[in-house]
Short mmCIF file of C-alpha atoms in Angstrom, two decimals:
data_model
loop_
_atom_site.label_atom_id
_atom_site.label_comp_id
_atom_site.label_asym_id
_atom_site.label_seq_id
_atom_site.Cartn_x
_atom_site.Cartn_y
_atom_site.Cartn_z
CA UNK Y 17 161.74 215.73 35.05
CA UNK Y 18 158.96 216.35 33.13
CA UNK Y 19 158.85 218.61 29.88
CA UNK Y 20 156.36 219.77 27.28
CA UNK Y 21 156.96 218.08 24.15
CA UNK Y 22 158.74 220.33 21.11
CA UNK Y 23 156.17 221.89 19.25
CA UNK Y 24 157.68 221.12 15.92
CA UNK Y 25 157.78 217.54 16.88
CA UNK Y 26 154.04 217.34 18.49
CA UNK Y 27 153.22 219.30 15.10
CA UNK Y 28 155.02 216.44 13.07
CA UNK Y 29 153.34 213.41 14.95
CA UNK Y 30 150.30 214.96 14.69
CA UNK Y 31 150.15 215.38 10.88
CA UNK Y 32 151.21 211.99 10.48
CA UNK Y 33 148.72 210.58 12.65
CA UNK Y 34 146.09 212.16 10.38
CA UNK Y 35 147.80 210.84 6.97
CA UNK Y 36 145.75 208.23 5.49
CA UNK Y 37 147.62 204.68 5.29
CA UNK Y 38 146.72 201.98 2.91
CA UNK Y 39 147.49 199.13 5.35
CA UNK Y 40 145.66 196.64 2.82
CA UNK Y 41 147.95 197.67 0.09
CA UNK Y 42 150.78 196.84 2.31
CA UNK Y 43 149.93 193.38 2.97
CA UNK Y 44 149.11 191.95 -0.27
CA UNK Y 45 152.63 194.27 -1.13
CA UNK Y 46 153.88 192.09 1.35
CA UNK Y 47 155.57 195.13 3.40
CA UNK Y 48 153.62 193.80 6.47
CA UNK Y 49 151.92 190.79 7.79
CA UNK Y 50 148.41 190.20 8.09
CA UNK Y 51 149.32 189.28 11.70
CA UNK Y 52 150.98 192.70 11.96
CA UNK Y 53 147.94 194.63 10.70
CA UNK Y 54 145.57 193.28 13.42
CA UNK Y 55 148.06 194.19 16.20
CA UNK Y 56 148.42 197.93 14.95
CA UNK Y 57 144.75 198.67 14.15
CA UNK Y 58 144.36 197.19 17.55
CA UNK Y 59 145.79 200.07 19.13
CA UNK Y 60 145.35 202.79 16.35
CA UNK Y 61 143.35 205.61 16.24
CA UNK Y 62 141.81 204.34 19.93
CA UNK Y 63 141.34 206.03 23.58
CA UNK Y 64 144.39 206.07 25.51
CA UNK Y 65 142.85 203.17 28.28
CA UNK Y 66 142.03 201.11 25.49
CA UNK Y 67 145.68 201.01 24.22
CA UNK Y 68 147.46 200.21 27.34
CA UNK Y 69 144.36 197.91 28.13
CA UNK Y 70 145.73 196.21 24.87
CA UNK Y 71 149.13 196.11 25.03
CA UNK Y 72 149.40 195.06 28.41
CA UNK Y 73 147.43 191.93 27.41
CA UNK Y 74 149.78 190.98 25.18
CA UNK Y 75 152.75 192.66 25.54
CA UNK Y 76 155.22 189.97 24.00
CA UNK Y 77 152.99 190.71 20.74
CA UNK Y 78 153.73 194.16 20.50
CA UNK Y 79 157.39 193.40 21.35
CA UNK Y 80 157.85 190.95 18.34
CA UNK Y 81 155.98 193.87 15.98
CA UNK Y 82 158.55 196.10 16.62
CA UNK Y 83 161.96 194.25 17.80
CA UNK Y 84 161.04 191.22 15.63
CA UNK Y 85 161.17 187.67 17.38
CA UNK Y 86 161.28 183.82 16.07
CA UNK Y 87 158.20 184.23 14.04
CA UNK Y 88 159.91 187.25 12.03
CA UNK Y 89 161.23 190.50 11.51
CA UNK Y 90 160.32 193.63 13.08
CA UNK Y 91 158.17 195.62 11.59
CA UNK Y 92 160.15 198.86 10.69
CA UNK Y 93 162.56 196.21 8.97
CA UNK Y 94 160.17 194.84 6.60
CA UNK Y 95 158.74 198.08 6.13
CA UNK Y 96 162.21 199.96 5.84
CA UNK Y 97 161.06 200.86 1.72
CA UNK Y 98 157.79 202.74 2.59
CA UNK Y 99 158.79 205.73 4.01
CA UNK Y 100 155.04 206.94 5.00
CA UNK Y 101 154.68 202.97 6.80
CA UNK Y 102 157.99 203.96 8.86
CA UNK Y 103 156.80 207.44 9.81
CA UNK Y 104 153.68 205.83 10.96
CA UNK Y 105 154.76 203.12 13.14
CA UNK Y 106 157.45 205.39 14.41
CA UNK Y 107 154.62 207.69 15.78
CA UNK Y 108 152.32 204.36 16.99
CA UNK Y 109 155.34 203.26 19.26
CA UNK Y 110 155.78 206.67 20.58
CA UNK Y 111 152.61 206.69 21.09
CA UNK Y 112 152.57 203.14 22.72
CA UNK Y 113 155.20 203.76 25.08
CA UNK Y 114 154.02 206.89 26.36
CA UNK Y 115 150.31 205.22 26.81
CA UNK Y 116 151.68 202.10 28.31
CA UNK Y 117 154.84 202.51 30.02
CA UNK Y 118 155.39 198.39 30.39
CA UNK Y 119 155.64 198.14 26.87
CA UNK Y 120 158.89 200.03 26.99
CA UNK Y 121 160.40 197.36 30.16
CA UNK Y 122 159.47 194.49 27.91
CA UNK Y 123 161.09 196.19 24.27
CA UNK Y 124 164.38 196.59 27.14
CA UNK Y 125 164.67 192.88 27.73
CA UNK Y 126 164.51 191.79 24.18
CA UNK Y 127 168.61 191.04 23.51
CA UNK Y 128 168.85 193.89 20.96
CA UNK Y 129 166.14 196.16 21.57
CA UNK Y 130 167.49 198.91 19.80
CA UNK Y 131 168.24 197.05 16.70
CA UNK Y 132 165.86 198.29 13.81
CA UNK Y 133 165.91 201.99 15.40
CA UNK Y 134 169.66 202.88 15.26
CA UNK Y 135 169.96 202.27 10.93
CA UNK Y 136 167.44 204.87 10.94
CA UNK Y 137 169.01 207.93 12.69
CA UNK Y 138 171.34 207.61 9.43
CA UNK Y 139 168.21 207.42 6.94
CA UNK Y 140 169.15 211.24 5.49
CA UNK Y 141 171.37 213.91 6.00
CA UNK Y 142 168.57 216.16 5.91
CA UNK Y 143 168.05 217.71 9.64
CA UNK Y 144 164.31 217.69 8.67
CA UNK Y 145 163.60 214.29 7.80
CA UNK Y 146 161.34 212.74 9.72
CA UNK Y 147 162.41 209.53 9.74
CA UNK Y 148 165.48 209.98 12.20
CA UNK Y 149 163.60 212.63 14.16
CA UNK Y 150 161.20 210.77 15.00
CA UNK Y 151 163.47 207.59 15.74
CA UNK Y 152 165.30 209.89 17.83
CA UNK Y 153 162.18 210.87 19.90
CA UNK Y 154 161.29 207.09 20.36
CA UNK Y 155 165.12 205.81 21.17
CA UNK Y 156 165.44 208.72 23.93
CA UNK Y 157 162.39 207.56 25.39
CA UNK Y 158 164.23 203.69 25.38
CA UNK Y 159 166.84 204.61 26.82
CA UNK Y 160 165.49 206.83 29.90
CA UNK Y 161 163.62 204.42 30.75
CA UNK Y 162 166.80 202.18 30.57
CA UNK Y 163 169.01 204.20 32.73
CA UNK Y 164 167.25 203.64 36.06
CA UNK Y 165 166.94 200.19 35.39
CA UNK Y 166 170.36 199.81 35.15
CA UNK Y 167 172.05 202.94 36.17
CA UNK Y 168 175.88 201.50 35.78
CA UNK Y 169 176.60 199.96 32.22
CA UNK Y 170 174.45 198.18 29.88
CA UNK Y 171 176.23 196.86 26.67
CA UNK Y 172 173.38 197.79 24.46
CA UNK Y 173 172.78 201.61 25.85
CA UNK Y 174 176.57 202.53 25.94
CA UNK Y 175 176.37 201.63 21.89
CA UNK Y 176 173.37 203.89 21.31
CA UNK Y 177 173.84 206.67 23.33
CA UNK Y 178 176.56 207.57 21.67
CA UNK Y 179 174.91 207.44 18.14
CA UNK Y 180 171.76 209.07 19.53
CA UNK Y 181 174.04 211.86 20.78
CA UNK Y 182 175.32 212.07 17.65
CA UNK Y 183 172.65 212.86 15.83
CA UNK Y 184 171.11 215.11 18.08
CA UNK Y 185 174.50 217.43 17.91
CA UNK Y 186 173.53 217.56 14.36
CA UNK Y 187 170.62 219.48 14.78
CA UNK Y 188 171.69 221.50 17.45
CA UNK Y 189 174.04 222.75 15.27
CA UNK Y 190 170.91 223.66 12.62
CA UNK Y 191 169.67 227.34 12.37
CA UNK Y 192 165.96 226.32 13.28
CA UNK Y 193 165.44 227.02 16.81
CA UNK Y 194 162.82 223.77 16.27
CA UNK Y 195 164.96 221.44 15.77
CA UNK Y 196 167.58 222.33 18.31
CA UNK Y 197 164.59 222.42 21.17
CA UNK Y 198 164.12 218.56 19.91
CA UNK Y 199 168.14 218.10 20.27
CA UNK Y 200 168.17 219.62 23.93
CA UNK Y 201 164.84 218.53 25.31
CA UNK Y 202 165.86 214.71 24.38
CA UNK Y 203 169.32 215.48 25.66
CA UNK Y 204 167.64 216.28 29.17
CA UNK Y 205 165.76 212.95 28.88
CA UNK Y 206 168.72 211.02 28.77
CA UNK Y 207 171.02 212.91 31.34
CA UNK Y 208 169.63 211.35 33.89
CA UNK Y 209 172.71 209.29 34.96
CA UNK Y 210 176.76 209.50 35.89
CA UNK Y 211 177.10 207.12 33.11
CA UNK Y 212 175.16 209.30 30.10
CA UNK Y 213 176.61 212.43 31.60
CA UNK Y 214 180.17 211.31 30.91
CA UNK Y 215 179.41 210.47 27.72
CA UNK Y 216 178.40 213.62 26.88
CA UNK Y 217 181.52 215.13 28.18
CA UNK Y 218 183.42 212.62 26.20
CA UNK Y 219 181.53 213.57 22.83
CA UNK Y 220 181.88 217.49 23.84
CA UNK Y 221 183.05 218.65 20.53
CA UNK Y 222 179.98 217.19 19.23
CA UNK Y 223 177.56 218.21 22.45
CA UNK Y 224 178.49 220.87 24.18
CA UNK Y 225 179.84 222.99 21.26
CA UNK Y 226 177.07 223.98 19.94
CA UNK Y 227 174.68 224.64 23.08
CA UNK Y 228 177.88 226.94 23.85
CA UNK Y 229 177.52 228.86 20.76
CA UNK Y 230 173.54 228.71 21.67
CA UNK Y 231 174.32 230.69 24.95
CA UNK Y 232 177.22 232.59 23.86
CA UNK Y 233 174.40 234.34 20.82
CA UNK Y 234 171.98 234.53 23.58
CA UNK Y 235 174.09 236.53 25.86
CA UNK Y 236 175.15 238.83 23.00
CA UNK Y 237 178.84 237.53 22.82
CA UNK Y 238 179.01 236.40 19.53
CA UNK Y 239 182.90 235.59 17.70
CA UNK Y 240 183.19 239.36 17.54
CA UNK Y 241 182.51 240.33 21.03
CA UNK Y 242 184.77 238.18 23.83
CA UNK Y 243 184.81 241.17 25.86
CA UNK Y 244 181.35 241.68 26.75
CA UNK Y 245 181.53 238.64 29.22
CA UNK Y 246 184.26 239.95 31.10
CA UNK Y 247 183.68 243.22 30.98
CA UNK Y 248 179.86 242.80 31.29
CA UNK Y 249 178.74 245.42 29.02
CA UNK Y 250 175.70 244.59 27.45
CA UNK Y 251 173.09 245.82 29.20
CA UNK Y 252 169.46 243.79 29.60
CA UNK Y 253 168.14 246.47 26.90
CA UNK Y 254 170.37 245.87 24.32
CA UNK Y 255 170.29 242.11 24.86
CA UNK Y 256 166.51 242.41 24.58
CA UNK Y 257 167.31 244.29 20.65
CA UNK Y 258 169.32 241.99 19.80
CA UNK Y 259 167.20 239.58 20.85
CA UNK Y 260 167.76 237.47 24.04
CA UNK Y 261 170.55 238.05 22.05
CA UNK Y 262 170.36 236.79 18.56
CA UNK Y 263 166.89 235.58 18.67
CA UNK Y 264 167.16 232.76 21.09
CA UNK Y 265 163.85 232.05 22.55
CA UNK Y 266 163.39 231.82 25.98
CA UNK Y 267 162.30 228.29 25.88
CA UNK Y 268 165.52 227.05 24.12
CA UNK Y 269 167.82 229.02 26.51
CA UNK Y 270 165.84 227.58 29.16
CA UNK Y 271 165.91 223.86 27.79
CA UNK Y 272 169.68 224.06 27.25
CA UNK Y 273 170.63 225.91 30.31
CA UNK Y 274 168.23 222.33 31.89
CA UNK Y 275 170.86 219.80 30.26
CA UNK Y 276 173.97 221.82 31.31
CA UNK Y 277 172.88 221.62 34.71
CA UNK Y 278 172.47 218.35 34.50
CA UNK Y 279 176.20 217.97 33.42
CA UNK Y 280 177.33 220.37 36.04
CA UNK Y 281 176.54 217.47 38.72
CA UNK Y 282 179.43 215.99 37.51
CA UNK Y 283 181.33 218.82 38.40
CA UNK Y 284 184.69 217.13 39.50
CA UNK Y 285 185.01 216.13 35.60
CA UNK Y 286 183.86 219.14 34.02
CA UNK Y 287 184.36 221.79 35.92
CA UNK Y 288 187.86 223.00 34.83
CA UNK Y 289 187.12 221.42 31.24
CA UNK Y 290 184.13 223.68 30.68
CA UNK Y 291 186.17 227.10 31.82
CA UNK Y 292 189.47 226.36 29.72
CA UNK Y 293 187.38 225.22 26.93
CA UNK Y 294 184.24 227.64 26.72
CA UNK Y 295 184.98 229.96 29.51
CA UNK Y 296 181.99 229.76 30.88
CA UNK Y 297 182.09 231.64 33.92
CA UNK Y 298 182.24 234.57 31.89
CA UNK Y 299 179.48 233.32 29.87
CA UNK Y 300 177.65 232.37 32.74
CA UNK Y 301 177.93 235.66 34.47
CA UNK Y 302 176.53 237.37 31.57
CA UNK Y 303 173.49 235.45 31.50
CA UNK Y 304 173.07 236.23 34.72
CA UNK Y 305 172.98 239.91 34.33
CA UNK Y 306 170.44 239.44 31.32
CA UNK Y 307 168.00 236.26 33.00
CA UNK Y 308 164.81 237.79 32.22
CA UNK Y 309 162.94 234.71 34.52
CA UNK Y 310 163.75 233.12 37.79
CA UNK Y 311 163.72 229.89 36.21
CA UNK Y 312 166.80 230.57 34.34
CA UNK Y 313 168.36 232.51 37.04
CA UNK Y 314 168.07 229.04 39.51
CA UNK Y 315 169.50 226.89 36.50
CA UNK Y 316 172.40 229.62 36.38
CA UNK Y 317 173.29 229.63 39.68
CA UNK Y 318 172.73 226.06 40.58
CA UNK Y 319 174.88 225.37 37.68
CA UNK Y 320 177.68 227.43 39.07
CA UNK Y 321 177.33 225.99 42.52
CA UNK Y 322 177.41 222.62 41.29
CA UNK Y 323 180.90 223.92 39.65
CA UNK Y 324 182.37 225.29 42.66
CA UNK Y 325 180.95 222.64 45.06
CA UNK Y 326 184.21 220.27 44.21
CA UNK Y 327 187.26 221.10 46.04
CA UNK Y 328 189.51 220.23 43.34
CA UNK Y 329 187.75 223.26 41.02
CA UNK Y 330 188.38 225.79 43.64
CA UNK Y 331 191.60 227.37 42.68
CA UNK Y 332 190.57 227.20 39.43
CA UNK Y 333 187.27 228.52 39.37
CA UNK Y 334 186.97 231.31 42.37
CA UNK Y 335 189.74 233.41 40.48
CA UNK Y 336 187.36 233.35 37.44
CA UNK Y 337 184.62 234.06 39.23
CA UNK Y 338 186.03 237.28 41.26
CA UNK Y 339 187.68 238.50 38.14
CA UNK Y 340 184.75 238.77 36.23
CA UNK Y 341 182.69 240.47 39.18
CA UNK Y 342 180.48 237.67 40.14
CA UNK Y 343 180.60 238.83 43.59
CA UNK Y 344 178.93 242.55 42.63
CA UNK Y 345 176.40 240.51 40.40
CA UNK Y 346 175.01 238.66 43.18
CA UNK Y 347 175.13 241.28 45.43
CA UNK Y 348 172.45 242.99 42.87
CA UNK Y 349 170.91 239.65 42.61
CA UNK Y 350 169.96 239.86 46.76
CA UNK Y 351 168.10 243.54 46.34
CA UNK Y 352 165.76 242.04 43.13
CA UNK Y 353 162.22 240.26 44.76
CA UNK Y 354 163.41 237.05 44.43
CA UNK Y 355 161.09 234.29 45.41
CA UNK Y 356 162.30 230.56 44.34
CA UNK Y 357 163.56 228.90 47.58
CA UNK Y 358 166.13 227.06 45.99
CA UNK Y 359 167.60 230.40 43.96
CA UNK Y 360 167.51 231.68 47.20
CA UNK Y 361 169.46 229.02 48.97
CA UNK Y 362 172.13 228.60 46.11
CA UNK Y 363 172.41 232.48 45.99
CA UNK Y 364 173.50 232.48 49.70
CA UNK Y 365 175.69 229.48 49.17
CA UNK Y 366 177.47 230.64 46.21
CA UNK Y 367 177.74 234.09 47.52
CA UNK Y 368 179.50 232.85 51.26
CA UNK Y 369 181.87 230.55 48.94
CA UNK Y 370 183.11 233.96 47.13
CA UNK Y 371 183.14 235.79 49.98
CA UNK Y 372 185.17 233.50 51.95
CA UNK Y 373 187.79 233.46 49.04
CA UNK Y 374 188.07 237.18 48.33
CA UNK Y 375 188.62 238.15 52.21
CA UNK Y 376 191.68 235.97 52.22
CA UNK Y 377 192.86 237.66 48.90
CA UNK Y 378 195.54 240.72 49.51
CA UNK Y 379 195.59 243.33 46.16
CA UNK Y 380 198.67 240.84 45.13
CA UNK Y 381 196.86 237.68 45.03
CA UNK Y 382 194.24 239.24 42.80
CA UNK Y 383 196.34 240.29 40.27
CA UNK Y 384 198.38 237.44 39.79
CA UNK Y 385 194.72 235.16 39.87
CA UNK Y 386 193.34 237.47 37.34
CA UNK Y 387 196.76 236.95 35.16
CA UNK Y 388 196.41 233.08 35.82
CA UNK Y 389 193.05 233.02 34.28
CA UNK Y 390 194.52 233.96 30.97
CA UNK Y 391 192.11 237.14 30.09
CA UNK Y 392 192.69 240.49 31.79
CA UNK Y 393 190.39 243.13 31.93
CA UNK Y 394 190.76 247.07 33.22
CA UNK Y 395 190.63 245.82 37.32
CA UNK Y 396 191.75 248.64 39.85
CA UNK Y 397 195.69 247.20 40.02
CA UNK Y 398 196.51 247.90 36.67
CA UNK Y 399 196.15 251.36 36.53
CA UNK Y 400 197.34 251.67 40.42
CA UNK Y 401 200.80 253.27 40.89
CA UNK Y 402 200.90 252.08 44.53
CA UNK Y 403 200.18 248.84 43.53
CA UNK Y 404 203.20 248.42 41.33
CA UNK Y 405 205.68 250.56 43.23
CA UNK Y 406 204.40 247.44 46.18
CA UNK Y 407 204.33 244.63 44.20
CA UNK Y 408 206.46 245.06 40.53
CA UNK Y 409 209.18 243.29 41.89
CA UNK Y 410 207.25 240.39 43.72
CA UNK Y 411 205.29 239.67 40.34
CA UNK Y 412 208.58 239.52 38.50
CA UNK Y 413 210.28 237.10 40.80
CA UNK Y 414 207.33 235.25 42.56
CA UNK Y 415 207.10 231.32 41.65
CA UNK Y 416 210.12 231.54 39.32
CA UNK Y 417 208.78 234.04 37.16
CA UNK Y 418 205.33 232.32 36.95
CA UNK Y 419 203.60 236.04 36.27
CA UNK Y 420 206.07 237.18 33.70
CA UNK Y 421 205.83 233.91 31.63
CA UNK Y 422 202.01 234.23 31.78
CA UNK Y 423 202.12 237.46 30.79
CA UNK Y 424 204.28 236.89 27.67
CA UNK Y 425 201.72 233.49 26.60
CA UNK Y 426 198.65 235.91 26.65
CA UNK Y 427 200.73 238.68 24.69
CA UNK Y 428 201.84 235.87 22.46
CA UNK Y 429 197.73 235.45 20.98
CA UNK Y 430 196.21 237.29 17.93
CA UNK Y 431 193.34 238.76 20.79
CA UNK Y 432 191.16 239.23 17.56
CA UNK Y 433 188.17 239.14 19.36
CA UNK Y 434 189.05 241.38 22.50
CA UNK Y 435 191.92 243.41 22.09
CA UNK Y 436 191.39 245.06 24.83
CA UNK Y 437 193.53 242.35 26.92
CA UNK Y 438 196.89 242.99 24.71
CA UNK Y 439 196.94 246.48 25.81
CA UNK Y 440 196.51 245.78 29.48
CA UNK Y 441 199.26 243.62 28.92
CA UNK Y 442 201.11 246.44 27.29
CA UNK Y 443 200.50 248.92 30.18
CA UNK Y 444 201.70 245.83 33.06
CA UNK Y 445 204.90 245.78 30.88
CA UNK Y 446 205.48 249.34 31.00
CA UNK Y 447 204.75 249.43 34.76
CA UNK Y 448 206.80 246.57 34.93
CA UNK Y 449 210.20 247.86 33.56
CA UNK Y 450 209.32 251.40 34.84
CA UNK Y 451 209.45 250.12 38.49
CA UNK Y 452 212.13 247.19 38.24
CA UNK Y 453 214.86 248.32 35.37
CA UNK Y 454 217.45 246.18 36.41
CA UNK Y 455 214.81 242.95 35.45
CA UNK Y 456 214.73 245.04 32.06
CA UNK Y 457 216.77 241.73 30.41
CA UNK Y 458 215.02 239.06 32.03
CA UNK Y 459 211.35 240.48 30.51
CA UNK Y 460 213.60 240.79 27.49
CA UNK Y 461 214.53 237.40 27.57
CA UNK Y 462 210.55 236.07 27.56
CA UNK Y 463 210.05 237.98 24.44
CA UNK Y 464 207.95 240.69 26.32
CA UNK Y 465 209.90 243.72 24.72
CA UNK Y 466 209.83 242.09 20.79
CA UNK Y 467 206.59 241.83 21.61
CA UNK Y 468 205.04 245.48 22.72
CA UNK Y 469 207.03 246.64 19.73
CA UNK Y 470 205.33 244.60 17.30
CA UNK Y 471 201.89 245.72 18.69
CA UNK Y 472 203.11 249.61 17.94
CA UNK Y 473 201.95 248.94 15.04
CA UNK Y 474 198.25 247.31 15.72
CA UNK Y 475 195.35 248.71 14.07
CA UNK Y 476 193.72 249.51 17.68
CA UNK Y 477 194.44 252.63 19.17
CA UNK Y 478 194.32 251.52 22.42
CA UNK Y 479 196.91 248.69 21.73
CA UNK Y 480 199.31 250.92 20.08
CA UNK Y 481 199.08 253.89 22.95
CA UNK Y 482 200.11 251.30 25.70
CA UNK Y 483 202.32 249.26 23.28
CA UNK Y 484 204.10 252.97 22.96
CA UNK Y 485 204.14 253.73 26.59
CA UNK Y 486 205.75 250.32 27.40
CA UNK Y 487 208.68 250.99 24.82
CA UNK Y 488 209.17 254.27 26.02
CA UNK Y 489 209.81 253.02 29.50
CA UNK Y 490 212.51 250.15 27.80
CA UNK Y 491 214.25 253.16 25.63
CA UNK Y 492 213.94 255.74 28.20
CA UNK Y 493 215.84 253.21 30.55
CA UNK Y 494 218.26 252.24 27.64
CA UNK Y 495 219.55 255.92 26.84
CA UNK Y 496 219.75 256.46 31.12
CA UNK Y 497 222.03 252.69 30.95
#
């Protein structure tokens, strides 16, 4: 998988490259060897052939400069007080192990090899500093080419991916869209395994948080706005205003929409994780509606396949999925001119998995999946008076009461973001105790009827009309008892 480097980093390497160094200065300063000198003005400022020609011939010289070996230390060590030496050999081995990939399979046998590059993600705070940027670029590089080499554990990669990962969440949680393209791009690098991928998902607060909030901006579903993704009601024109929402590039959404595909193929792990966490079947189904290029559309959808694919997500997952209309998306999906064979394919296949779910469903089972998922929206049963004259009774008493209970845990929330789903939970009461007074005590007794009357006095209108409606039902029941 092969990506065009950030532009702010190529942009940073590049002016480096061009800064002037006074190498001479630096070995009578003593901050590098004489021996050290000849080996990087061997390979500096020369054609690309003529590098790898050189390192090649003496790779285990070009190891010692930079890991250090019996005769000394490395050279980013003895260096470590000149900040413009650093930056510079940081670039040169970037530059070495892109122009002579062997170089990289020699630095991987050394004992430690990433010993002088992991002090130096913690060189600043500042997100900008090029020091641990650039030691990120060049560690990411280490350790994909580690991974294949030994794809199961490796005592020195499980103790710097985590640190790398670290630092990259850092500036994926910056507000330059630079930055967090250098975060996500090296993220992709290294996903390359089961091993890496579980890390991530083990560091998620740090990882996946903030390429959430990342897709949640783009999809124009910021803090304030929950109920866009379920209700899907931004439309690609106001996404487009508001930017692909926010301002999110299409480059980024595409670079971090890469890496969480590349998590979704450990889908048994994450699956559930990723939709009680960050929803993101809602999210997902928004960004569908708004892809502006195939390329994102086939890292949507793949991503969702991927999802669904385990067994074990199924019940979990398809409810989502139906509830916030994923089947009516990708039937608009089929009548674009779609060409990628693989969006195709995973189109078809995602489509037959949600159509084989929803013709089993009766009116019943959708309502109580829908309630299960934990965030209603306006869906045909709620306002249908045949539905509840059918069904009030089954919901109340079904699995012990499992509806009622669920019902009272999503009325029990704030809903600050999307109070639309407290007065759909207002108007089930109401249709609830209208069709089944005799259960009138047993809602009572799951806090359902404290509940609606606290929301009477809600500052949404829509929250106190149902919230009214359900108490009438309870007091026009009382005065009849």
């Amino acid at each position: 998988m092969s990506l065009d480097p950030p532009t702010y980093l190529n942009s940073l390497q590049n002016n480096i490259r061009a800064r002037p160094i006074p190498w001479e200065g630096a070995v009578r300063a003593g901050t590098i060897t004489d021996q050290d000198l000849k080996k990087i003005k061997a390979v500096d400022k020369v054609r690309r052939e003529q590098r790898r020609h050189t390192v090649e011939a003496d790779v285990g010289a070009y190891r010692s400069l930079l890991l250090g070996g019996d005769s000394g230390r490395s050279v980013l060590e003895s260096a470590s007080k000149r900040a413009d030496v650093v930056q510079y050999i940081l670039v040169l081995t970037g530059d070495l192990l892109n122009d002579a990939p062997s170089l990289a399979l020699a630095l991987l046998e050394h004992s430690d090899p990433y010993k002088p590059f992991l002090p130096l993600l913690t060189y600043s705070s500042n997100p900008e500093d090029p020091i641990p940027l650039l030691t990120s670029s060049v560690l990411a590089n280490l350790i994909s080419t580690a991974q294949p080499k030994s794809p199961k554990s490796n005592p020195q990669t499980d103790e710097a991916l985590p640190k790398l990962y670290k630092y990259l969440s850092g500036l994926t949680k910056s507000q330059d869209s630079g930055l967090q393209d250098i975060a996500v791009q090296e993220y992709s690098a290294v996903l390359r395994t089961k091993k890496s991928r579980e890390q991530f998902w083990d560091q998620r607060e740090e990882t996946i948080s903030p390429l959430m909030d990342i897709l949640r901006t783009a999809a124009g579903a910021g803090k304030d706005s929950d109920s866009t993704m379920w209700s899907g009601g931004v439309s690609i024109r106001s996404a487009t205003e508001a930017g692909l929402a926010g301002g999110v590039g299409l480059q980024l959404l595409y670079h971090v929409l890469l890496a969480l595909w590349q998590l979704s193929y450990e889908g048994a792990l994450v699956g559930k994780g990723l939709e009680d966490e960050y929803e993101i079947f809602p999210l997902y189904t928004q960004l569908l509606r708004l892809s502006p290029k195939e390329k994102t559309t086939r890292l949507l959808l793949s991503t969702i396949l991927n999802l669904l694919t385990p067994s074990s997500n199924r019940s979990k997952l398809l409810p989502v999925a139906v509830s916030v209309r994923l089947p009516n998306l990708l039937s608009n999906l089929k009548g674009r001119h779609l060409a990628d064979p693989d969006l195709l394919s995973d189109l078809q296949s995602v489509t037959e998995m949600l159509d084989e779910y929803t013709s089993s469903q009766t009116t019943f089972d959708e309502y109580a999946s829908e309630v299960l998922t934990g965030h209603l929206r306006w869906s045909p049963p709620h306002r249908d008076g045949n539905f509840w004259r059918e069904n009030a009774s089954k919901i109340i008493t079904d699995s012990k009461g499992e509806l009622p209970k669920k019902l009272s845990e999503i009325m029990g929330k704030s809903w600050d973001n999307d109070k639309q789903v407290l007065a759909i939970c207002c108007n089930d009461v109401a249709w609830l105790v209208k069709e089944c007074p005799e259960k009138r005590i047993d809602l009572e007794k799951l806090g359902l009827k404290s509940r609606v009357m606290e929301l009477m006095g809600e500052a949404n209108e829509e929250v106190r009309w149902e919230s009214l409606r359900a108490v009438g039902e309870w007091l026009r029941y009382s005065f009849d008892g």
